[in-house]
Coordinates of C-alpha atoms in Angstrom, one line a residue:
M153 CA 211.2 51.8 143.5
N154 CA 212.1 54.3 140.7
S155 CA 212.5 52.5 137.4
S156 CA 216.0 54.1 137.0
E157 CA 217.1 52.8 140.4
Q158 CA 220.1 50.5 140.2
L159 CA 219.2 47.0 141.6
S160 CA 221.8 44.6 143.0
V161 CA 222.2 41.3 141.2
I162 CA 222.4 37.9 142.7
K163 CA 223.8 35.0 140.7
L164 CA 222.8 31.4 141.6
R165 CA 223.2 27.9 140.2
Q166 CA 219.8 26.9 141.5
W167 CA 217.0 28.6 143.4
K168 CA 217.5 26.8 146.7
D169 CA 221.0 28.4 147.0
I170 CA 219.1 31.6 148.0
V171 CA 218.8 30.0 151.5
E172 CA 221.7 27.5 151.5
D173 CA 224.7 29.2 149.9
K174 CA 226.7 31.0 152.6
Q175 CA 228.2 33.6 150.2
I176 CA 224.8 34.4 148.8
L177 CA 223.4 34.7 152.3
E178 CA 226.1 37.1 153.3
K179 CA 225.3 39.4 150.3
L180 CA 221.6 39.3 151.2
Q181 CA 222.2 39.9 154.9
N182 CA 224.9 42.6 154.5
E183 CA 223.6 44.5 151.4
I184 CA 220.3 43.6 149.8
F185 CA 218.0 43.0 152.8
P186 CA 219.1 46.2 154.7
N187 CA 218.7 48.3 151.6
Y188 CA 215.3 46.9 150.9
M189 CA 213.9 46.9 154.4
M190 CA 215.0 50.5 155.1
K191 CA 212.6 51.6 152.3
M192 CA 209.6 49.7 153.6
R193 CA 206.9 51.3 155.8
W194 CA 206.5 48.0 157.8
F195 CA 210.1 48.1 159.0
G196 CA 210.0 49.8 162.3
G197 CA 213.7 50.1 163.0
K198 CA 214.7 53.0 160.8
G199 CA 215.6 55.4 163.6
R200 CA 217.4 52.9 165.9
G201 CA 220.6 52.3 164.0
L202 CA 220.5 49.0 162.1
K203 CA 223.6 47.0 163.0
S204 CA 223.1 43.7 161.2
I205 CA 220.5 41.3 159.7
Q206 CA 220.8 37.5 160.0
M207 CA 218.5 34.9 158.6
I208 CA 217.8 32.6 161.5
D209 CA 215.3 30.2 159.8
Y210 CA 213.1 29.7 156.8
A211 CA 210.1 27.7 155.7
I212 CA 209.2 26.4 152.3
I213 CA 205.8 27.1 150.8
H214 CA 204.8 25.7 147.4
C215 CA 203.5 28.5 145.3
T216 CA 203.1 26.6 142.0
A217 CA 203.9 23.2 140.7
L218 CA 207.3 24.4 139.6
D219 CA 208.3 27.1 142.1
D220 CA 208.8 27.3 145.9
G221 CA 208.6 30.4 147.9
Y222 CA 210.5 30.9 151.2
L223 CA 209.2 32.4 154.3
L224 CA 212.3 34.0 155.9
L225 CA 212.8 34.8 159.6
L226 CA 215.3 37.6 159.8
E227 CA 216.9 38.6 163.1
V228 CA 217.7 42.4 163.1
S229 CA 220.1 43.8 165.6
F230 CA 220.4 47.5 166.4
D231 CA 223.0 49.8 167.9
D232 CA 221.2 49.8 171.2
N233 CA 221.8 46.0 171.5
T234 CA 218.1 45.2 171.0
L235 CA 216.9 42.5 168.6
D236 CA 213.7 42.2 166.5
I237 CA 212.6 39.4 164.2
Y238 CA 211.0 40.2 160.9
H239 CA 209.1 37.9 158.5
L240 CA 209.9 38.3 154.8
P241 CA 208.4 35.9 152.2
I242 CA 210.5 35.7 149.0
A243 CA 210.0 34.2 145.5
F244 CA 211.7 34.2 142.1
S245 CA 210.1 35.1 138.8
Q246 CA 211.3 35.4 135.2
M247 CA 211.6 38.9 133.7
G248 CA 208.5 38.6 131.5
V249 CA 206.3 37.2 134.2
C250 CA 207.4 39.8 136.8
S251 CA 207.2 42.8 134.5
E252 CA 203.5 43.6 135.5
L253 CA 204.5 43.3 139.2
R254 CA 207.4 45.7 138.7
K255 CA 205.2 48.1 136.9
N256 CA 202.2 48.1 139.3
C257 CA 203.9 47.1 142.6
S258 CA 207.5 48.3 142.5
Q259 CA 207.9 48.1 146.2
S260 CA 207.8 44.3 146.0
I261 CA 211.0 44.1 144.0
I262 CA 214.0 43.2 146.2
S263 CA 216.8 42.6 143.6
L264 CA 217.7 41.2 140.2
I265 CA 218.5 37.5 140.1
N266 CA 220.2 35.2 137.7
I267 CA 219.7 31.5 138.1
D268 CA 221.8 29.4 135.8
N269 CA 221.8 32.2 133.2
E270 CA 218.0 32.8 133.5
E271 CA 217.3 36.4 134.5
G272 CA 214.5 37.5 136.7
F273 CA 213.6 39.2 140.0
L274 CA 213.8 38.3 143.6
Y275 CA 210.6 39.8 145.1
D276 CA 208.4 39.9 148.1
A277 CA 206.1 37.0 147.5
L278 CA 203.1 38.5 149.2
Y279 CA 202.4 40.7 146.2
D280 CA 202.1 37.8 143.8
H281 CA 198.8 36.2 143.0
R282 CA 200.3 32.7 143.0
S283 CA 201.6 33.1 146.5
Q284 CA 198.3 34.6 147.7
Q285 CA 196.4 31.6 146.3
A286 CA 198.9 29.2 147.9
L287 CA 198.3 30.8 151.4
I288 CA 194.5 30.7 151.3
T289 CA 194.5 27.1 149.9
N290 CA 196.7 25.9 152.7
L291 CA 194.6 27.7 155.2
A292 CA 191.4 26.2 153.8
N293 CA 192.9 22.7 154.0
N294 CA 194.3 23.2 157.5
C295 CA 197.7 22.0 156.1
R296 CA 200.7 21.1 158.2
I297 CA 203.9 21.3 156.2
K298 CA 207.0 19.7 157.7
Q299 CA 210.1 22.0 157.6
K300 CA 213.8 21.5 158.3
N301 CA 213.5 22.9 161.9
G302 CA 209.7 22.8 162.6
E303 CA 206.3 22.7 161.0
L304 CA 204.3 25.3 159.1
V305 CA 200.7 25.0 160.5
F306 CA 197.6 26.5 158.8
I307 CA 194.5 26.7 160.9
S308 CA 191.0 27.8 159.8
T309 CA 187.3 27.4 160.3
P310 CA 185.2 25.3 157.9
D311 CA 183.8 28.5 156.4
L312 CA 187.0 29.1 154.6
K313 CA 187.2 25.6 153.0
S314 CA 183.6 26.1 151.7
Y315 CA 184.6 29.4 150.1
V316 CA 187.8 28.0 148.5
L317 CA 185.9 25.1 147.0
K318 CA 183.4 27.4 145.4
Q319 CA 186.0 30.0 144.3
L320 CA 188.7 27.7 142.8
N321 CA 190.7 30.8 141.7
S322 CA 189.5 33.7 143.9
R323 CA 190.5 37.2 143.1
S324 CA 193.0 38.5 145.5
K325 CA 195.0 41.7 146.0
T326 CA 197.5 43.1 148.4
S327 CA 196.3 46.2 150.2
M328 CA 198.2 49.3 149.0
I329 CA 197.7 51.1 152.3
E330 CA 201.1 51.5 153.9
E331 CA 201.1 49.9 157.3
S332 CA 203.2 47.9 159.8
N333 CA 201.9 44.6 158.3
T334 CA 200.9 43.5 154.8
S335 CA 197.3 42.6 154.1
I336 CA 195.7 40.5 151.3
I337 CA 192.0 40.8 150.5
Y338 CA 190.2 37.8 148.9
D339 CA 187.1 38.7 146.9
K340 CA 186.1 41.1 149.6
H341 CA 185.2 38.0 151.7
F342 CA 188.4 37.4 153.7
F343 CA 191.2 39.6 155.0
L344 CA 194.6 37.9 155.6
K345 CA 197.0 40.0 157.7
I346 CA 200.7 38.8 157.4
Y347 CA 202.7 40.0 160.3
R348 CA 206.1 41.6 159.4
K349 CA 207.5 42.0 162.9
V350 CA 207.0 38.7 164.7
G351 CA 208.1 37.1 168.0
R352 CA 208.3 33.8 169.8
D353 CA 205.8 35.0 172.4
I354 CA 202.0 34.7 172.1
N355 CA 200.6 37.0 169.4
S356 CA 198.2 39.3 171.2
D357 CA 196.3 40.2 168.0
V358 CA 195.3 36.5 167.4
E359 CA 194.8 35.9 171.1
M360 CA 192.5 38.9 171.6
N361 CA 190.5 38.2 168.4
Q362 CA 190.0 34.6 169.3
F363 CA 188.9 35.5 172.9
L364 CA 186.4 38.1 171.8
N365 CA 185.0 35.9 169.1
E366 CA 184.8 32.7 171.1
E367 CA 184.5 33.7 174.7
T368 CA 182.3 36.8 174.6
T369 CA 179.2 38.2 172.9
F370 CA 181.1 41.3 171.6
R371 CA 180.6 41.4 167.9
H372 CA 182.0 44.7 166.8
I373 CA 185.2 43.2 165.4
P374 CA 185.8 41.2 162.2
R375 CA 185.1 37.5 162.7
Y376 CA 188.2 35.4 163.4
I377 CA 188.8 32.7 160.8
G378 CA 192.3 31.3 161.4
S379 CA 196.0 31.8 161.5
I380 CA 199.4 30.8 160.0
Q381 CA 201.9 29.5 162.6
Y382 CA 205.5 28.3 162.4
K383 CA 205.8 25.7 165.2
F384 CA 209.0 24.6 166.8
D385 CA 209.6 22.2 169.7
K386 CA 208.8 24.7 172.4
E387 CA 208.0 27.9 170.5
T388 CA 205.5 29.2 168.0
V389 CA 205.9 32.2 165.7
V390 CA 202.6 33.5 164.4
L391 CA 203.0 34.6 160.8
G392 CA 199.5 35.6 159.9
M393 CA 195.8 35.9 160.8
I394 CA 192.8 35.6 158.5
Q395 CA 189.5 37.3 159.3
E396 CA 186.2 38.0 157.7
Y397 CA 186.4 41.0 155.4
I398 CA 184.0 43.8 156.5
P399 CA 183.2 46.5 153.8
S400 CA 183.7 49.9 155.3
I401 CA 183.5 53.5 154.1
S402 CA 186.7 54.5 155.7
D403 CA 188.7 54.1 158.9
G404 CA 188.0 56.4 161.8
W405 CA 190.8 58.8 161.0
V406 CA 189.5 59.5 157.5
Y407 CA 186.0 59.8 158.7
I408 CA 187.0 62.3 161.4
L409 CA 189.1 64.4 159.0
G410 CA 186.0 64.7 156.8
Q411 CA 184.0 65.9 159.7
L412 CA 186.7 68.4 160.7
N413 CA 186.8 69.8 157.1
D414 CA 183.0 70.4 157.3
F415 CA 183.4 72.0 160.7
S416 CA 186.1 74.3 159.4
R417 CA 184.0 75.3 156.4
N418 CA 181.2 76.2 158.7
V419 CA 183.5 78.3 160.9
L420 CA 184.9 80.2 157.9
S421 CA 181.5 80.9 156.5
L422 CA 180.3 82.7 159.7
E423 CA 179.4 86.3 159.1
D424 CA 180.4 87.4 162.6
I425 CA 183.0 85.0 164.0
A426 CA 183.9 87.4 166.9
S427 CA 180.4 87.1 168.3
V428 CA 180.7 83.3 168.9
N429 CA 181.2 82.4 172.5
I430 CA 184.4 80.2 172.6
E431 CA 184.4 79.6 176.3
L432 CA 184.8 75.9 177.0
K433 CA 182.3 74.4 179.3
G434 CA 182.2 71.1 181.1
S435 CA 185.2 69.2 182.4
L436 CA 187.1 65.9 182.0
I437 CA 184.9 64.0 184.4
N438 CA 181.7 66.2 184.0
P439 CA 181.5 66.5 180.2
L440 CA 178.7 68.1 178.3
V441 CA 176.4 66.3 175.9
Y442 CA 175.5 67.8 172.5
E443 CA 172.1 69.2 173.8
E444 CA 174.0 71.2 176.4
I445 CA 176.3 73.2 174.1
S446 CA 175.4 76.7 173.0
E447 CA 173.2 77.3 170.0
D448 CA 176.1 79.0 168.2
L449 CA 178.2 75.9 168.5
K450 CA 175.3 73.6 167.5
K451 CA 175.3 75.4 164.1
L452 CA 179.0 74.4 163.6
F453 CA 178.7 70.8 164.8
D454 CA 176.9 68.2 162.8
K455 CA 174.5 66.5 165.3
S456 CA 175.0 63.2 163.5
T457 CA 178.7 63.4 164.2
S458 CA 178.0 63.8 168.0
E459 CA 175.7 60.7 167.8
L460 CA 178.4 58.7 166.1
I461 CA 181.0 59.8 168.6
N462 CA 178.6 58.7 171.3
L463 CA 178.3 55.4 169.6
L464 CA 182.1 55.1 169.5
G465 CA 182.3 55.7 173.2
H466 CA 179.6 53.1 173.8
R467 CA 181.4 50.5 171.6
T468 CA 184.7 51.2 173.5
G469 CA 183.0 50.6 176.8
Q470 CA 181.4 47.4 175.5
M471 CA 184.8 46.2 174.3
H472 CA 186.3 46.7 177.8
H473 CA 183.3 45.0 179.4
A474 CA 184.0 42.0 177.2
L475 CA 187.7 42.0 177.9
S476 CA 187.0 41.9 181.6
S477 CA 184.3 39.3 181.5
N478 CA 186.3 36.1 182.0
N479 CA 187.6 35.1 185.5
Q480 CA 188.7 31.6 184.4
L481 CA 191.5 32.3 181.9
S482 CA 194.6 33.7 183.6
S483 CA 195.5 35.8 180.6
F484 CA 192.2 37.7 180.8
N485 CA 191.3 37.4 184.5
P486 CA 191.1 41.0 185.9
E487 CA 193.7 42.0 188.5
E488 CA 193.6 44.5 191.3
Y489 CA 195.6 47.7 191.2
S490 CA 198.0 48.0 194.1
P491 CA 200.2 50.7 195.6
D492 CA 203.3 49.0 194.3
Y493 CA 201.8 49.0 190.8
Q494 CA 200.8 52.6 191.0
H495 CA 204.3 53.5 192.2
S496 CA 205.9 51.6 189.3
L497 CA 203.5 53.4 186.9
F498 CA 204.7 56.8 188.2
T499 CA 208.4 55.9 188.0
S500 CA 208.1 54.7 184.4
I501 CA 206.5 57.9 183.3
E502 CA 209.0 59.9 185.4
S503 CA 211.8 58.2 183.5
L504 CA 210.1 59.0 180.2
I505 CA 209.8 62.7 181.2
E506 CA 213.5 62.9 182.1
T507 CA 214.5 61.5 178.7
V508 CA 212.1 63.6 176.7
F509 CA 212.9 66.9 178.5
Q510 CA 216.6 66.3 177.9
T511 CA 216.0 65.7 174.2
L512 CA 213.8 68.8 174.1
Q513 CA 216.5 70.9 175.6
K514 CA 219.2 69.5 173.3
N515 CA 217.1 70.1 170.2
L516 CA 216.1 73.6 171.0
R517 CA 218.1 75.1 168.2
K518 CA 216.7 72.7 165.6
I519 CA 213.1 73.4 166.6
P520 CA 211.1 75.8 164.3
Q521 CA 211.5 79.4 165.5
N522 CA 207.8 80.1 165.7
I523 CA 207.2 77.5 168.5
H524 CA 210.4 78.4 170.6
E525 CA 208.3 80.2 173.2
E526 CA 206.0 77.3 173.6
V527 CA 208.9 74.9 174.0
K528 CA 210.5 77.2 176.6
E529 CA 207.2 77.4 178.5
M530 CA 206.9 73.6 178.5
L531 CA 210.5 73.3 179.9
S532 CA 209.5 75.7 182.7
M533 CA 206.5 73.5 183.6
K534 CA 208.4 70.4 184.4
S535 CA 207.9 70.7 188.2
E536 CA 204.1 71.2 187.7
L537 CA 204.1 68.2 185.5
M538 CA 205.8 66.0 188.1
T539 CA 203.5 67.3 190.8
M540 CA 200.4 66.2 188.8
L541 CA 201.9 62.8 188.0
K542 CA 202.8 62.1 191.7
R543 CA 199.0 61.8 192.4
I544 CA 199.0 58.4 190.8
S545 CA 201.2 57.0 193.6
S546 CA 199.9 59.2 196.4
R547 CA 196.6 57.4 197.1
E548 CA 195.3 53.9 196.7
I549 CA 192.9 53.5 193.8
N550 CA 190.5 50.6 194.2
V551 CA 190.1 49.5 190.6
T552 CA 191.0 46.5 188.4
K553 CA 193.4 46.1 185.5
I554 CA 192.3 44.2 182.5
R555 CA 193.5 43.4 179.0
I556 CA 193.0 46.4 176.8
H557 CA 193.4 47.3 173.1
G558 CA 196.7 48.9 173.8
D559 CA 197.1 51.0 170.6
Y560 CA 193.7 52.5 170.4
H561 CA 193.3 55.4 168.0
L562 CA 191.1 56.5 165.1
A563 CA 193.0 54.4 162.4
Q564 CA 192.1 51.3 164.4
I565 CA 188.4 51.9 163.9
L566 CA 186.5 51.0 160.7
F567 CA 183.5 53.2 159.9
T568 CA 180.7 51.3 158.1
G569 CA 178.4 54.2 157.6
N570 CA 176.3 53.8 160.7
D571 CA 178.6 51.9 163.1
F572 CA 182.2 51.2 164.1
L573 CA 184.3 48.0 164.2
I574 CA 187.5 47.8 166.2
V575 CA 190.6 46.2 164.6
D576 CA 194.3 45.6 165.2
F577 CA 194.7 44.2 168.7
E578 CA 198.5 43.9 168.4
G579 CA 199.2 46.5 171.1
E580 CA 201.8 49.2 171.2
P581 CA 204.1 48.6 168.2
T582 CA 207.3 49.6 170.1
A583 CA 206.5 47.3 173.1
H584 CA 208.0 43.8 173.4
F585 CA 205.5 41.1 172.6
N586 CA 205.1 39.9 176.2
Q587 CA 204.5 43.5 177.4
R588 CA 201.6 43.8 175.0
R589 CA 199.7 41.2 176.9
L590 CA 200.0 43.0 180.3
K591 CA 196.9 44.3 182.0
Y592 CA 196.2 48.0 182.4
S593 CA 193.4 50.4 183.3
P594 CA 191.1 50.6 180.2
L595 CA 191.2 54.4 180.7
K596 CA 194.6 54.1 179.0
D597 CA 192.7 53.3 175.8
V598 CA 190.3 56.1 176.4
A599 CA 193.2 58.6 176.8
S600 CA 194.8 57.3 173.6
M601 CA 191.6 57.9 171.6
I602 CA 191.3 61.4 173.0
R603 CA 194.9 62.1 171.9
S604 CA 194.0 60.8 168.5
F605 CA 191.1 63.4 168.3
H606 CA 193.7 66.1 169.2
Y607 CA 196.1 64.9 166.4
A608 CA 193.2 64.8 163.9
A609 CA 192.2 68.3 164.8
Y610 CA 195.6 69.8 164.1
W611 CA 196.3 67.6 161.2
S612 CA 193.2 69.0 159.5
L613 CA 194.8 72.4 159.8
F614 CA 198.4 71.8 158.9
S615 CA 198.1 69.1 156.2
N616 CA 195.9 71.3 154.0
T617 CA 198.5 73.1 151.9
Q618 CA 195.8 75.2 150.2
R619 CA 194.6 76.8 153.4
R620 CA 195.7 80.4 154.0
S621 CA 197.7 81.2 157.1
E622 CA 195.1 83.8 158.2
D623 CA 192.4 81.1 158.0
I624 CA 194.6 78.8 160.2
N625 CA 194.9 81.5 162.8
T626 CA 191.1 82.0 162.7
L627 CA 190.5 78.3 163.0
I628 CA 192.9 77.3 165.8
P629 CA 190.6 78.4 168.7
F630 CA 187.6 76.7 167.0
I631 CA 189.6 73.5 166.4
E632 CA 190.3 73.4 170.1
I633 CA 186.5 73.8 170.7
W634 CA 185.8 70.9 168.4
F635 CA 188.4 68.8 170.2
H636 CA 187.0 69.7 173.6
Y637 CA 183.4 68.8 172.8
I638 CA 184.1 65.7 170.6
S639 CA 186.2 64.4 173.5
A640 CA 183.4 65.2 175.9
F641 CA 180.8 63.3 173.8
F642 CA 183.1 60.3 173.7
I643 CA 184.0 60.3 177.4
K644 CA 180.4 60.9 178.5
S645 CA 179.1 57.9 176.5
Y646 CA 182.0 55.7 177.6
L647 CA 181.5 56.5 181.3
D648 CA 177.8 55.9 181.1
T649 CA 178.4 52.5 179.4
T650 CA 181.0 51.4 182.0
S651 CA 179.3 52.9 185.1
G652 CA 179.7 50.5 188.0
A653 CA 182.2 48.3 186.3
P654 CA 185.1 47.2 188.6
F655 CA 187.7 48.6 186.1
I656 CA 186.3 52.1 186.6
P657 CA 186.8 54.0 189.9
N658 CA 183.7 54.6 191.9
N659 CA 184.6 58.3 192.5
N660 CA 185.3 61.2 190.1
Q661 CA 188.6 62.2 191.7
D662 CA 190.2 58.8 190.9
I663 CA 188.8 58.8 187.4
Q664 CA 190.3 62.2 186.9
I665 CA 193.7 61.2 188.2
L666 CA 193.8 58.1 186.0
L667 CA 192.6 59.9 182.9
E668 CA 195.0 62.8 183.3
T669 CA 197.9 60.5 184.0
F670 CA 197.3 58.5 180.9
L671 CA 196.7 61.7 178.8
L672 CA 200.1 63.0 180.0
E673 CA 201.8 59.7 179.4
K674 CA 200.5 59.5 175.9
A675 CA 201.3 63.1 175.0
I676 CA 204.8 62.8 176.4
S677 CA 205.4 59.7 174.3
E678 CA 204.1 61.5 171.3
L679 CA 206.5 64.4 172.0
N680 CA 209.3 61.9 172.2
Y681 CA 208.4 60.5 168.8
E682 CA 208.0 63.9 167.1
L683 CA 211.4 65.1 168.5
N684 CA 213.0 62.1 166.8
Y685 CA 211.1 62.1 163.5
R686 CA 209.0 65.3 162.9
L687 CA 210.2 68.4 164.6
D688 CA 207.5 70.5 162.8
W689 CA 204.8 68.5 164.6
I690 CA 205.9 68.8 168.2
L691 CA 203.4 71.7 168.7
I692 CA 200.5 69.1 168.9
P693 CA 201.8 67.0 171.9
L694 CA 203.2 70.2 173.5
R695 CA 199.7 71.7 173.6
G696 CA 198.3 68.4 174.7
I697 CA 200.6 68.3 177.7
K698 CA 200.1 72.0 178.6
S699 CA 196.3 71.7 178.4
V700 CA 196.2 69.0 181.0
I701 CA 198.6 70.8 183.3
N702 CA 196.7 74.1 183.0
K703 CA 193.4 72.2 183.6
N704 CA 192.1 73.9 180.5
K705 CA 189.5 71.2 180.1
F706 CA 190.8 69.0 177.3
G707 CA 193.2 71.5 175.6

């Protein structure tokens, strides 16, 4: 929030009127909350046409001896007649007390507020140390707080209570990383994720973390500690999850971009670039390992990078083994593929293609001129695309479906310096909560990570404003080489780790069909996103789609 930005003012007789006074609620719902939420990174409805916001419930949480905070549940309706529920914790603070918050964390300020002539701010309570302490104390004590319509329930392991008793006033801070949730770090010991978009269905992030921690031996995730739940008679809304804090150097995205920058420097320092053989070798199901690439390319690739990508493929395979390991719990019990399921998979992607190609045609005039030819080429390849996709329903594939990560990309990986941890098991953000718990081929996760490699490769080129256009032209074929072989190292390690598993087909043709289907599905979804939000970036998914169609290895 810019300091000169005009804030709305709310006048109250007493603080509890913020949730009880109908006129105040109308102003909040019609003016203040829409304006505030549309600015926030965690609000995922910006492009859907916000119709209305209605507070459907609230819970009281004691932040200090004098002040209460409110955890609001806001039902947001959109022009397409869909509904989402968002969680917004609010609190009041006097001007002087809140001045530091306004200075250092302006995004927390919602509006000005006047309570019986005392001026202050209405703000997002998650950014205030008092609220942060109240949350972890309640968690440590496994508190159950009765509410008007339900009960606020805090659940945690004994470890947290021991920590809180030793650290009576722990240092806490809200993560400044812009994401779809809000995270609080306590003394680099615990990590509390507060969910912004919530639902009445089972929270897959909590469910998956609990399962992996308690029912499997997979330990390459942060340890699950507990959760915050708002319980009603027949429903539960999960508001937050606390985990062990794991120190890391970076996430996978930042790590890979660093490797790409080193790779690009190595390319540009070559004395005779034209002499390098840029022919791509190996294929999707017969990928090369580092030792098999040419000596020229070995000079460009850092061997330690290939080893870490091998490790990431191995950890991914281990995760899928763990997720398929329980035959007793119905929510994790593997299920067979079937011809009907394969047909439904084809029809869902077919529908997506129709929508995206129509949007692509309609937006042709808005698309940057320098990629018009590639767009037209893509439009002409629709029949080839459909022919490839029909393979998924043309033969029976004997394989199982399991629970998967569901939103697997480089930013969901923590790099510790010598290993990787996997985080954020919420599933696809745009999917409904019950859809996130469905079972799929784990090759869908594999395809998603490969697409993340592709995005990172092009991002490293286009996001560097200091890079000369002639250098970009020189680097593009080499960036494709990097993507091809990094993807190969990842897939080879993954397939070696999962060889013989019932969720991986026992023949290469079926593996190829599944991988190519999911690569196309992901790239088409990315194209759909870029057409709606970033027209300048449609080149990346376009090339991803064409590369699969042309069987140009990985693209």
